[in-house]
PDB file of C-alpha atoms in Angstrom:
ATOM      1  CA  MET A   1     -32.783 221.959 -73.501  1.00 77.00           C
ATOM      2  CA  THR A   2     -36.352 223.936 -74.380  1.00 82.00           C
ATOM      3  CA  ALA A   3     -37.286 225.306 -77.862  1.00 86.00           C
ATOM      4  CA  ARG A   4     -37.242 228.437 -75.601  1.00 87.00           C
ATOM      5  CA  THR A   5     -33.612 228.229 -75.167  1.00 89.00           C
ATOM      6  CA  HIS A   6     -31.994 227.281 -78.086  1.00 91.00           C
ATOM      7  CA  ALA A   7     -34.446 229.791 -80.193  1.00 91.00           C
ATOM      8  CA  LEU A   8     -33.026 232.812 -77.214  1.00 89.00           C
ATOM      9  CA  GLY A   9     -29.296 230.994 -77.650  1.00 91.00           C
ATOM     10  CA  GLY A  10     -29.440 231.626 -81.508  1.00 93.00           C
ATOM     11  CA  PHE A  11     -30.733 234.892 -81.242  1.00 91.00           C
ATOM     12  CA  THR A  12     -27.920 236.206 -78.909  1.00 91.00           C
ATOM     13  CA  ALA A  13     -25.527 233.749 -81.395  1.00 93.00           C
ATOM     14  CA  ALA A  14     -26.358 236.089 -84.363  1.00 91.00           C
ATOM     15  CA  LEU A  15     -25.917 239.243 -82.706  1.00 89.00           C
ATOM     16  CA  LEU A  16     -22.092 238.202 -81.648  1.00 89.00           C
ATOM     17  CA  LEU A  17     -21.588 237.884 -84.939  1.00 88.00           C
ATOM     18  CA  ALA A  18     -22.977 241.202 -85.243  1.00 87.00           C
ATOM     19  CA  LYS A  19     -21.377 242.718 -83.025  1.00 84.00           C
ATOM     20  CA  THR A  20     -18.101 242.158 -84.721  1.00 83.00           C
ATOM     21  CA  GLY A  21     -19.639 242.690 -88.132  1.00 83.00           C
ATOM     22  CA  CYS A  22     -20.498 240.191 -89.488  1.00 83.00           C
ATOM     23  CA  LEU A  23     -24.094 240.796 -90.369  1.00 85.00           C
ATOM     24  CA  GLY A  24     -23.836 244.009 -92.033  1.00 82.00           C
ATOM     25  CA  GLN A  25     -26.569 246.721 -91.767  1.00 82.00           C
ATOM     26  CA  TYR A  26     -29.199 243.263 -91.551  1.00 81.00           C
ATOM     27  CA  TRP A  27     -28.269 242.505 -88.307  1.00 84.00           C
ATOM     28  CA  LEU A  28     -30.859 243.121 -86.271  1.00 81.00           C
ATOM     29  CA  SER A  29     -33.439 241.196 -88.968  1.00 82.00           C
ATOM     30  CA  LEU A  30     -31.101 238.423 -89.594  1.00 88.00           C
ATOM     31  CA  THR A  31     -30.270 237.441 -84.954  1.00 88.00           C
ATOM     32  CA  ALA A  32     -34.447 235.782 -86.342  1.00 88.00           C
ATOM     33  CA  VAL A  33     -32.276 234.172 -88.731  1.00 92.00           C
ATOM     34  CA  GLY A  34     -30.158 232.733 -86.272  1.00 93.00           C
ATOM     35  CA  ALA A  35     -32.613 232.171 -83.799  1.00 92.00           C
ATOM     36  CA  LEU A  36     -34.435 230.242 -86.480  1.00 93.00           C
ATOM     37  CA  GLY A  37     -30.975 228.760 -86.567  1.00 95.00           C
ATOM     38  CA  GLY A  38     -31.278 227.689 -82.764  1.00 95.00           C
ATOM     39  CA  LEU A  39     -34.510 225.375 -83.163  1.00 94.00           C
ATOM     40  CA  LEU A  40     -33.343 223.290 -86.169  1.00 95.00           C
ATOM     41  CA  PRO A  41     -31.009 220.268 -85.367  1.00 95.00           C
ATOM     42  CA  ASP A  42     -34.137 218.767 -83.593  1.00 94.00           C
ATOM     43  CA  VAL A  43     -36.123 218.543 -87.074  1.00 94.00           C
ATOM     44  CA  ASP A  44     -34.252 215.914 -86.132  1.00 93.00           C
ATOM     45  CA  HIS A  45     -37.120 215.113 -83.382  1.00 93.00           C
ATOM     46  CA  PRO A  46     -41.359 214.750 -84.709  1.00 92.00           C
ATOM     47  CA  GLY A  47     -42.450 216.740 -80.746  1.00 90.00           C
ATOM     48  CA  SER A  48     -39.823 219.160 -80.889  1.00 91.00           C
ATOM     49  CA  TYR A  49     -41.216 223.088 -82.859  1.00 89.00           C
ATOM     50  CA  VAL A  50     -39.472 221.837 -85.899  1.00 91.00           C
ATOM     51  CA  GLY A  51     -40.501 219.216 -85.587  1.00 92.00           C
ATOM     52  CA  ARG A  52     -44.374 219.230 -85.003  1.00 92.00           C
ATOM     53  CA  ARG A  53     -44.319 222.164 -88.219  1.00 91.00           C
ATOM     54  CA  VAL A  54     -42.449 219.934 -91.264  1.00 92.00           C
ATOM     55  CA  PRO A  55     -44.087 216.668 -89.482  1.00 92.00           C
ATOM     56  CA  LEU A  56     -43.152 214.621 -92.642  1.00 94.00           C
ATOM     57  CA  VAL A  57     -39.532 215.685 -93.455  1.00 93.00           C
ATOM     58  CA  SER A  58     -39.102 214.871 -88.969  1.00 94.00           C
ATOM     59  CA  ASP A  59     -40.539 211.535 -89.221  1.00 94.00           C
ATOM     60  CA  ALA A  60     -38.112 211.588 -91.709  1.00 94.00           C
ATOM     61  CA  VAL A  61     -34.942 212.456 -90.268  1.00 94.00           C
ATOM     62  CA  GLU A  62     -35.445 210.412 -87.139  1.00 93.00           C
ATOM     63  CA  MET A  63     -35.934 207.400 -89.288  1.00 92.00           C
ATOM     64  CA  ALA A  64     -32.554 207.771 -90.883  1.00 92.00           C
ATOM     65  CA  PHE A  65     -30.553 209.585 -88.207  1.00 91.00           C
ATOM     66  CA  GLY A  66     -32.499 208.854 -84.793  1.00 88.00           C
ATOM     67  CA  HIS A  67     -33.110 211.997 -82.395  1.00 87.00           C
ATOM     68  CA  ARG A  68     -30.387 213.729 -82.203  1.00 89.00           C
ATOM     69  CA  GLY A  69     -28.328 212.421 -84.474  1.00 91.00           C
ATOM     70  CA  ALA A  70     -26.866 213.786 -87.704  1.00 93.00           C
ATOM     71  CA  THR A  71     -28.089 216.751 -87.465  1.00 95.00           C
ATOM     72  CA  HIS A  72     -26.254 217.488 -83.989  1.00 95.00           C
ATOM     73  CA  SER A  73     -22.558 217.285 -85.844  1.00 95.00           C
ATOM     74  CA  LEU A  74     -20.689 220.323 -87.046  1.00 95.00           C
ATOM     75  CA  LEU A  75     -21.088 218.177 -90.161  1.00 96.00           C
ATOM     76  CA  ALA A  76     -25.318 219.893 -89.977  1.00 96.00           C
ATOM     77  CA  VAL A  77     -23.733 223.373 -88.848  1.00 96.00           C
ATOM     78  CA  PHE A  78     -22.519 223.484 -92.715  1.00 96.00           C
ATOM     79  CA  LEU A  79     -24.090 221.914 -94.713  1.00 96.00           C
ATOM     80  CA  PHE A  80     -27.045 223.769 -93.471  1.00 96.00           C
ATOM     81  CA  TYR A  81     -24.877 226.586 -93.725  1.00 95.00           C
ATOM     82  CA  LEU A  82     -24.102 225.880 -97.752  1.00 95.00           C
ATOM     83  CA  ALA A  83     -27.704 225.506 -98.259  1.00 94.00           C
ATOM     84  CA  ALA A  84     -28.875 228.648 -97.056  1.00 94.00           C
ATOM     85  CA  ARG A  85     -25.917 230.503 -98.654  1.00 93.00           C
ATOM     86  CA  LEU A  86     -26.801 228.950-102.162  1.00 94.00           C
ATOM     87  CA  ALA A  87     -30.734 229.919-101.531  1.00 93.00           C
ATOM     88  CA  ALA A  88     -29.859 233.078-100.399  1.00 91.00           C
ATOM     89  CA  LEU A  89     -27.443 233.745-103.026  1.00 90.00           C
ATOM     90  CA  ARG A  90     -30.880 233.174-105.832  1.00 88.00           C
ATOM     91  CA  PHE A  91     -33.363 234.672-104.245  1.00 87.00           C
ATOM     92  CA  LEU A  92     -32.201 237.739-102.049  1.00 84.00           C
ATOM     93  CA  GLY A  93     -28.892 238.079-103.903  1.00 80.00           C
ATOM     94  CA  VAL A  94     -24.530 238.518-103.293  1.00 79.00           C
ATOM     95  CA  GLY A  95     -25.545 241.314-100.351  1.00 82.00           C
ATOM     96  CA  VAL A  96     -27.615 239.519 -98.165  1.00 86.00           C
ATOM     97  CA  ALA A  97     -26.817 235.841 -98.922  1.00 89.00           C
ATOM     98  CA  GLY A  98     -23.408 235.634 -97.168  1.00 90.00           C
ATOM     99  CA  PRO A  99     -24.767 237.290 -93.893  1.00 91.00           C
ATOM    100  CA  LEU A 100     -27.800 235.355 -93.630  1.00 93.00           C
ATOM    101  CA  ALA A 101     -26.424 231.999 -94.110  1.00 94.00           C
ATOM    102  CA  LEU A 102     -23.914 232.880 -90.946  1.00 93.00           C
ATOM    103  CA  ALA A 103     -26.906 234.302 -88.401  1.00 94.00           C
ATOM    104  CA  LEU A 104     -28.373 230.541 -89.383  1.00 96.00           C
ATOM    105  CA  ALA A 105     -24.740 228.733 -89.461  1.00 96.00           C
ATOM    106  CA  ALA A 106     -24.128 231.114 -85.686  1.00 95.00           C
ATOM    107  CA  GLY A 107     -27.908 229.781 -84.284  1.00 95.00           C
ATOM    108  CA  TYR A 108     -27.255 226.382 -85.568  1.00 97.00           C
ATOM    109  CA  LEU A 109     -23.622 226.164 -83.575  1.00 96.00           C
ATOM    110  CA  SER A 110     -25.394 227.523 -80.012  1.00 95.00           C
ATOM    111  CA  HIS A 111     -27.963 224.700 -80.778  1.00 95.00           C
ATOM    112  CA  LEU A 112     -24.899 222.439 -80.230  1.00 96.00           C
ATOM    113  CA  LEU A 113     -23.206 223.840 -77.401  1.00 93.00           C
ATOM    114  CA  LEU A 114     -26.511 224.161 -75.931  1.00 91.00           C
ATOM    115  CA  ASP A 115     -27.041 220.492 -75.931  1.00 90.00           C
ATOM    116  CA  MET A 116     -23.215 219.377 -74.835  1.00 90.00           C
ATOM    117  CA  LEU A 117     -24.637 221.216 -70.950  1.00 86.00           C
ATOM    118  CA  ASN A 118     -26.846 218.256 -71.543  1.00 84.00           C
ATOM    119  CA  PRO A 119     -26.381 214.867 -70.097  1.00 82.00           C
ATOM    120  CA  GLN A 120     -26.993 212.881 -73.448  1.00 83.00           C
ATOM    121  CA  ALA A 121     -24.514 215.230 -75.649  1.00 86.00           C
ATOM    122  CA  VAL A 122     -24.463 215.322 -78.673  1.00 92.00           C
ATOM    123  CA  PRO A 123     -22.536 212.881 -82.214  1.00 92.00           C
ATOM    124  CA  LEU A 124     -20.490 216.250 -82.544  1.00 93.00           C
ATOM    125  CA  PHE A 125     -18.163 214.613 -85.406  1.00 94.00           C
ATOM    126  CA  TRP A 126     -20.734 212.404 -86.694  1.00 92.00           C
ATOM    127  CA  PRO A 127     -20.302 210.766 -88.552  1.00 90.00           C
ATOM    128  CA  TRP A 128     -18.416 209.242 -85.668  1.00 91.00           C
ATOM    129  CA  LYS A 129     -20.939 208.697 -83.784  1.00 85.00           C
ATOM    130  CA  ALA A 130     -18.571 208.632 -80.602  1.00 90.00           C
ATOM    131  CA  ARG A 131     -20.870 211.606 -77.567  1.00 91.00           C
ATOM    132  CA  VAL A 132     -19.622 214.964 -76.732  1.00 90.00           C
ATOM    133  CA  ARG A 133     -20.435 216.581 -73.804  1.00 87.00           C
ATOM    134  CA  PHE A 134     -18.830 219.763 -72.003  1.00 85.00           C
ATOM    135  CA  PRO A 135     -16.170 218.222 -69.540  1.00 79.00           C
ATOM    136  CA  VAL A 136     -17.355 219.951 -66.740  1.00 70.00           C
ATOM    137  CA  PRO A 137     -19.853 219.859 -64.085  1.00 65.00           C
ATOM    138  CA  PRO A 138     -23.044 221.514 -63.721  1.00 63.00           C
ATOM    139  CA  ILE A 139     -24.346 219.070 -66.848  1.00 75.00           C
ATOM    140  CA  ILE A 140     -27.630 220.461 -66.332  1.00 75.00           C
ATOM    141  CA  PRO A 141     -30.591 218.015 -66.909  1.00 72.00           C
ATOM    142  CA  THR A 142     -33.684 220.043 -69.933  1.00 71.00           C
ATOM    143  CA  GLY A 143     -36.464 221.444 -68.476  1.00 68.00           C
ATOM    144  CA  GLY A 144     -35.987 222.069 -65.204  1.00 73.00           C
ATOM    145  CA  LEU A 145     -35.567 224.880 -63.242  1.00 74.00           C
ATOM    146  CA  VAL A 146     -31.851 225.350 -63.705  1.00 73.00           C
ATOM    147  CA  GLU A 147     -32.211 225.887 -67.127  1.00 76.00           C
ATOM    148  CA  ALA A 148     -34.897 228.531 -66.357  1.00 73.00           C
ATOM    149  CA  VAL A 149     -33.123 229.928 -64.414  1.00 78.00           C
ATOM    150  CA  ALA A 150     -29.515 229.871 -64.953  1.00 76.00           C
ATOM    151  CA  VAL A 151     -29.204 228.564 -68.726  1.00 80.00           C
ATOM    152  CA  ARG A 152     -32.111 231.041 -70.406  1.00 81.00           C
ATOM    153  CA  GLY A 153     -31.015 234.263 -68.492  1.00 80.00           C
ATOM    154  CA  GLY A 154     -27.329 233.950 -68.949  1.00 82.00           C
ATOM    155  CA  LEU A 155     -28.277 234.193 -72.339  1.00 87.00           C
ATOM    156  CA  TYR A 156     -30.968 237.110 -71.448  1.00 82.00           C
ATOM    157  CA  ALA A 157     -28.394 238.793 -69.870  1.00 82.00           C
ATOM    158  CA  ALA A 158     -25.275 237.976 -72.883  1.00 82.00           C
ATOM    159  CA  ALA A 159     -27.946 238.764 -74.743  1.00 82.00           C
ATOM    160  CA  ALA A 160     -28.130 242.197 -73.947  1.00 80.00           C
ATOM    161  CA  TYR A 161     -24.436 243.205 -73.152  1.00 77.00           C
ATOM    162  CA  LEU A 162     -23.993 242.030 -77.354  1.00 81.00           C
ATOM    163  CA  GLY A 163     -27.332 244.372 -78.264  1.00 76.00           C
ATOM    164  CA  TYR A 164     -26.063 247.819 -75.884  1.00 72.00           C
ATOM    165  CA  ALA A 165     -22.458 247.067 -77.433  1.00 72.00           C
ATOM    166  CA  LYS A 166     -23.954 246.449 -80.945  1.00 72.00           C
ATOM    167  CA  ALA A 167     -25.916 250.046 -81.088  1.00 68.00           C
ATOM    168  CA  ALA A 168     -23.002 251.886 -79.197  1.00 64.00           C
ATOM    169  CA  GLY A 169     -20.412 250.412 -80.915  1.00 63.00           C
ATOM    170  CA  GLY A 170     -18.514 249.250 -78.548  1.00 47.00           C
ATOM    171  CA  ALA A 171     -18.441 247.242 -74.806  1.00 40.00           C
ATOM    172  CA  PHE A 172     -19.864 248.977 -71.284  1.00 40.00           C
ATOM    173  CA  ASN A 173     -17.710 251.638 -71.098  1.00 41.00           C
ATOM    174  CA  PHE A 174     -18.501 255.209 -70.328  1.00 40.00           C
ATOM    175  CA  ALA A 175     -15.479 256.803 -69.122  1.00 41.00           C
ATOM    176  CA  LEU A 176     -14.256 259.127 -71.074  1.00 40.00           C
ATOM    177  CA  PRO A 177     -10.723 260.228 -72.053  1.00 39.00           C
ATOM    178  CA  GLY A 178      -8.071 261.087 -69.148  1.00 43.00           C
ATOM    179  CA  GLY A 179     -10.478 259.025 -66.588  1.00 46.00           C
ATOM    180  CA  VAL A 180     -13.197 262.423 -66.124  1.00 43.00           C
ATOM    181  CA  HIS A 181     -15.530 260.332 -63.706  1.00 45.00           C
ATOM    182  CA  LEU A 182     -19.200 260.784 -65.350  1.00 44.00           C
ATOM    183  CA  GLY A 183     -21.223 261.410 -62.318  1.00 46.00           C
ATOM    184  CA  GLY A 184     -23.750 263.173 -61.493  1.00 49.00           C
ATOM    185  CA  PRO A 185     -27.446 264.114 -64.376  1.00 51.00           C
ATOM    186  CA  LEU A 186     -24.812 262.885 -66.839  1.00 47.00           C
ATOM    187  CA  GLY A 187     -23.684 259.897 -65.504  1.00 50.00           C
ATOM    188  CA  GLU A 188     -27.322 259.338 -64.058  1.00 53.00           C
ATOM    189  CA  ALA A 189     -28.139 260.121 -67.762  1.00 53.00           C
ATOM    190  CA  LEU A 190     -26.313 257.433 -69.185  1.00 49.00           C
ATOM    191  CA  LEU A 191     -27.325 255.238 -66.264  1.00 52.00           C
ATOM    192  CA  GLN A 192     -30.708 255.166 -66.780  1.00 57.00           C
ATOM    193  CA  GLY A 193     -30.009 255.399 -70.908  1.00 55.00           C
ATOM    194  CA  TRP A 194     -28.940 252.208 -70.490  1.00 54.00           C
ATOM    195  CA  ARG A 195     -31.009 250.821 -68.285  1.00 59.00           C
ATOM    196  CA  ARG A 196     -33.956 251.392 -70.654  1.00 61.00           C
ATOM    197  CA  PHE A 197     -31.859 250.100 -73.565  1.00 56.00           C
ATOM    198  CA  VAL A 198     -30.803 246.763 -71.895  1.00 60.00           C
ATOM    199  CA  VAL A 199     -35.031 246.079 -71.249  1.00 64.00           C
ATOM    200  CA  ASP A 200     -35.621 246.913 -75.180  1.00 62.00           C
ATOM    201  CA  VAL A 201     -33.241 244.468 -76.280  1.00 62.00           C
ATOM    202  CA  VAL A 202     -33.884 241.535 -74.022  1.00 64.00           C
ATOM    203  CA  ASN A 203     -38.062 242.774 -74.781  1.00 67.00           C
ATOM    204  CA  VAL A 204     -36.990 242.151 -78.346  1.00 66.00           C
ATOM    205  CA  ALA A 205     -35.214 238.782 -77.894  1.00 65.00           C
ATOM    206  CA  ARG A 206     -38.668 237.869 -76.120  1.00 67.00           C
ATOM    207  CA  TYR A 207     -40.618 238.580 -78.487  1.00 65.00           C
ATOM    208  CA  ILE A 208     -38.212 236.772 -81.375  1.00 64.00           C
ATOM    209  CA  VAL A 209     -38.044 234.011 -78.883  1.00 62.00           C
ATOM    210  CA  ARG A 210     -42.223 234.066 -79.138  1.00 67.00           C
ATOM    211  CA  LEU A 211     -42.488 233.839 -82.509  1.00 64.00           C
ATOM    212  CA  PHE A 212     -40.783 230.678 -82.924  1.00 61.00           C
ATOM    213  CA  VAL A 213     -41.983 229.082 -79.514  1.00 59.00           C
ATOM    214  CA  LYS A 214     -45.628 229.054 -78.564  1.00 53.00           C
TER     215      LYS A 214
END
């Protein structure tokens, strides 16, 4: 998958965690950490978004493990989670460390899951080097129309749903107790408000993706 898709995947994964309450009061800011986590596994590729910004590190990781090697594994998810938590404890304090590390790990894991849609697959259980991908079609090549329309479109829709559900404190449900139908002006007002909120969430997602991926 492309960097744009991975950043959006990390953003959406962090929103999913936020919906469960795991990210606390900082949930909106930590969606950006999730987007960053979605890009980190490709530090093993010097031509990637992250690799171009830390070329010496990227070259060293590629020489040691190759592209889609150790950084694309569950072990790497755990190690990055641990590093993020320890760093946040040192510099930001106890209240932020857990949520920040969770957001980063969720974004990181989303990268692996998205790459499991590719024909190349990932060594999910590294150092066992067998590559893993989802066992059923579709297998989606990187950078194609299917990725742009189906995968990113699905992620934008998921981000809109999760953002609305988090802000509203629940899922999409405009029903009142007793099955009262929300028709007329009230129903229309709620529908318009929902549409505006979806647009806002999608715009935030696009902004964060563009922030990381020029």
